[in-house]
Amino acid sequence: MILVLNMGSSSLKAAVFDDGLAILAQGGVSEIGGAGKLSLNGRAAPCACQSHASALESWLAALTATGADLSALRIVAHRVVHGGTELTTAQPLSPALRDRIAQLSDLAPLHNPPALAGMDAAAARWPDLPQVAVFDTAFHATQAPVDTTYPLPASLRDAGLRRYGFHGISYAGLVRSLGPDLPPRLLAFHIGAGVSACAIRDGQSAATTMGYSPLSGTPMGTRSGDIDPALVLRLARDLGIEGAEQVLWRESGLSALSGIGPDMQRIEAAGTPEAEFAIDHFCQWIARQAAGLIPAMGGVDAFAFTGGIGENSVRVRTRILDCLSWLGDLPVHIVRADEERTIARTAIEALGPKP
C-alpha cells in the first residue's frame, strides 16, 4: 500500500492506495489545534488534535480500527508545496533533502513545516519505510526566465524572490488524464479554495497566474489574489504584518465580497446583490488574468477546468468562457482533480521498480 499525506497549515489530508492505484481509504483531520474533525471514508467524528503528528496518529488509529493492515505499507508519499528552484522532481527522502525542504520554509511558511512534521512522524513510526517528497512547484520548472522573473534588484532576485507557481500536482494530473486528447496549447483552470490558471504548451507549464506564493494571482475563496503593492504596504502600516496577512489570506476574496463565506454553492444559492457581484467579480478576474497567459504559448487550442468549483459549477465555467468568447468556439475539458493519486503514482515512479 501507498500512504499519501497532504499536510496543510492546520489540516491533514490522507489517502491509501494499493499498487494498482486503486483507493483503499481517504479522509483527514481538519482544524488542527482547535475543535477539529476526523474524517475517514465519508464518516466524521470530533478530533481535538493539537499537532500534525497527533492528527496523523489519530487518523492512522481510526484506519487500523477498520481492519486495515498497515504492515502492508511500502511507501509514504508527501505533498510538499515549495521545492524552490532546484527541487524540480519527486525524490526519495534523505536527511539532506529534509534539511533543504526546511531551508525553503521561508518561501512557504504555512505549508513546508507541516509537511516536515508529517515526514518526521512517519519516520518515527516506520523508520525503515521509504518516503518520497512530491513538489507542487515542480511542474512549473519548465517556464522561461522571462515568465518567472520579477523586476527587482539582483540581490533580491538572487535571494529567491521570483515567480514559482503552484497547483503543479493538479496540473500534472490533468495533463496525464487528457492523454492523447491533450491539445498543443491548453489554457487550464484550477478553481477551488485556491485558484490559478496555467498556460500548458505541449504538456509543459509555460506560464501561470500564481507567483511567489499561493496568495498571488486571481481572487480566491478567502485570499485576495493580486492587489496593488502600495495597498499591501498600507495594510501592513495600519494593521501590522500579522493583521495584513490575516486580511489577505483569510478575510478577502469570495468570502469578503459575498458576505457569506467562500463556499460557491452557498453563494450561488443566496441570490443577494452581494453574492451576484462576488460571482461576477470572481469570474471576470479569473478570465482577465488567464487571458494574459496566452502569449506565453502563442495562442490557445482548448480550455480545461479542474478543482471543486471548476468541476462542479456550470455557472462559473460558463461565465469565464463568456468572458473569453472572443477567442472563438474552443473545446472544453472538465477533469476531476485527483492530486492524491497523482502523488502516489509519482512516488512509485521516483522509487523505480521493486528489486
JSON list of C-alpha atoms in Angstrom, two decimals, residues 81-82 104-109 137 148 150 152 156 159-166 209-217 226 249:
[
{"chain": "A", "resi": 81, "resn": "VAL", "atom": "CA", "xyz": [4.25, 22.86, -1.57]},
{"chain": "A", "resi": 82, "resn": "HIS", "atom": "CA", "xyz": [7.61, 24.51, -2.20]},
{"chain": "A", "resi": 104, "resn": "LEU", "atom": "CA", "xyz": [12.80, 26.53, 1.93]},
{"chain": "A", "resi": 105, "resn": "SER", "atom": "CA", "xyz": [10.24, 27.07, 4.66]},
{"chain": "A", "resi": 106, "resn": "ASP", "atom": "CA", "xyz": [10.73, 30.83, 4.40]},
{"chain": "A", "resi": 107, "resn": "LEU", "atom": "CA", "xyz": [9.15, 30.59, 0.94]},
{"chain": "A", "resi": 108, "resn": "ALA", "atom": "CA", "xyz": [6.14, 28.58, 2.20]},
{"chain": "A", "resi": 109, "resn": "PRO", "atom": "CA", "xyz": [5.88, 29.18, 5.97]},
{"chain": "A", "resi": 137, "resn": "THR", "atom": "CA", "xyz": [6.15, 23.80, -7.67]},
{"chain": "A", "resi": 148, "resn": "THR", "atom": "CA", "xyz": [9.43, 33.79, -13.70]},
{"chain": "A", "resi": 150, "resn": "TYR", "atom": "CA", "xyz": [10.26, 39.90, -11.03]},
{"chain": "A", "resi": 152, "resn": "LEU", "atom": "CA", "xyz": [13.65, 43.57, -8.62]},
{"chain": "A", "resi": 156, "resn": "LEU", "atom": "CA", "xyz": [16.73, 40.16, -4.13]},
{"chain": "A", "resi": 159, "resn": "ALA", "atom": "CA", "xyz": [17.69, 35.51, -2.72]},
{"chain": "A", "resi": 160, "resn": "GLY", "atom": "CA", "xyz": [14.87, 33.59, -4.40]},
{"chain": "A", "resi": 161, "resn": "LEU", "atom": "CA", "xyz": [12.30, 36.35, -4.90]},
{"chain": "A", "resi": 162, "resn": "ARG", "atom": "CA", "xyz": [10.75, 35.18, -8.19]},
{"chain": "A", "resi": 163, "resn": "ARG", "atom": "CA", "xyz": [7.63, 33.55, -9.57]},
{"chain": "A", "resi": 164, "resn": "TYR", "atom": "CA", "xyz": [7.28, 29.85, -8.76]},
{"chain": "A", "resi": 165, "resn": "GLY", "atom": "CA", "xyz": [3.70, 28.82, -9.46]},
{"chain": "A", "resi": 166, "resn": "PHE", "atom": "CA", "xyz": [1.59, 26.29, -7.56]},
{"chain": "A", "resi": 209, "resn": "THR", "atom": "CA", "xyz": [-1.08, 33.20, -12.56]},
{"chain": "A", "resi": 210, "resn": "MET", "atom": "CA", "xyz": [0.34, 32.35, -9.12]},
{"chain": "A", "resi": 211, "resn": "GLY", "atom": "CA", "xyz": [3.80, 33.71, -8.46]},
{"chain": "A", "resi": 212, "resn": "TYR", "atom": "CA", "xyz": [5.99, 33.91, -5.35]},
{"chain": "A", "resi": 213, "resn": "SER", "atom": "CA", "xyz": [3.27, 32.49, -3.12]},
{"chain": "A", "resi": 214, "resn": "PRO", "atom": "CA", "xyz": [-0.19, 30.86, -3.32]},
{"chain": "A", "resi": 215, "resn": "LEU", "atom": "CA", "xyz": [-1.61, 34.24, -2.26]},
{"chain": "A", "resi": 216, "resn": "SER", "atom": "CA", "xyz": [-0.96, 35.78, -5.67]},
{"chain": "A", "resi": 217, "resn": "GLY", "atom": "CA", "xyz": [-2.91, 35.66, -8.91]},
{"chain": "A", "resi": 226, "resn": "ASP", "atom": "CA", "xyz": [-3.10, 40.27, -6.81]},
{"chain": "A", "resi": 249, "resn": "TRP", "atom": "CA", "xyz": [-5.03, 35.24, 3.30]}
]
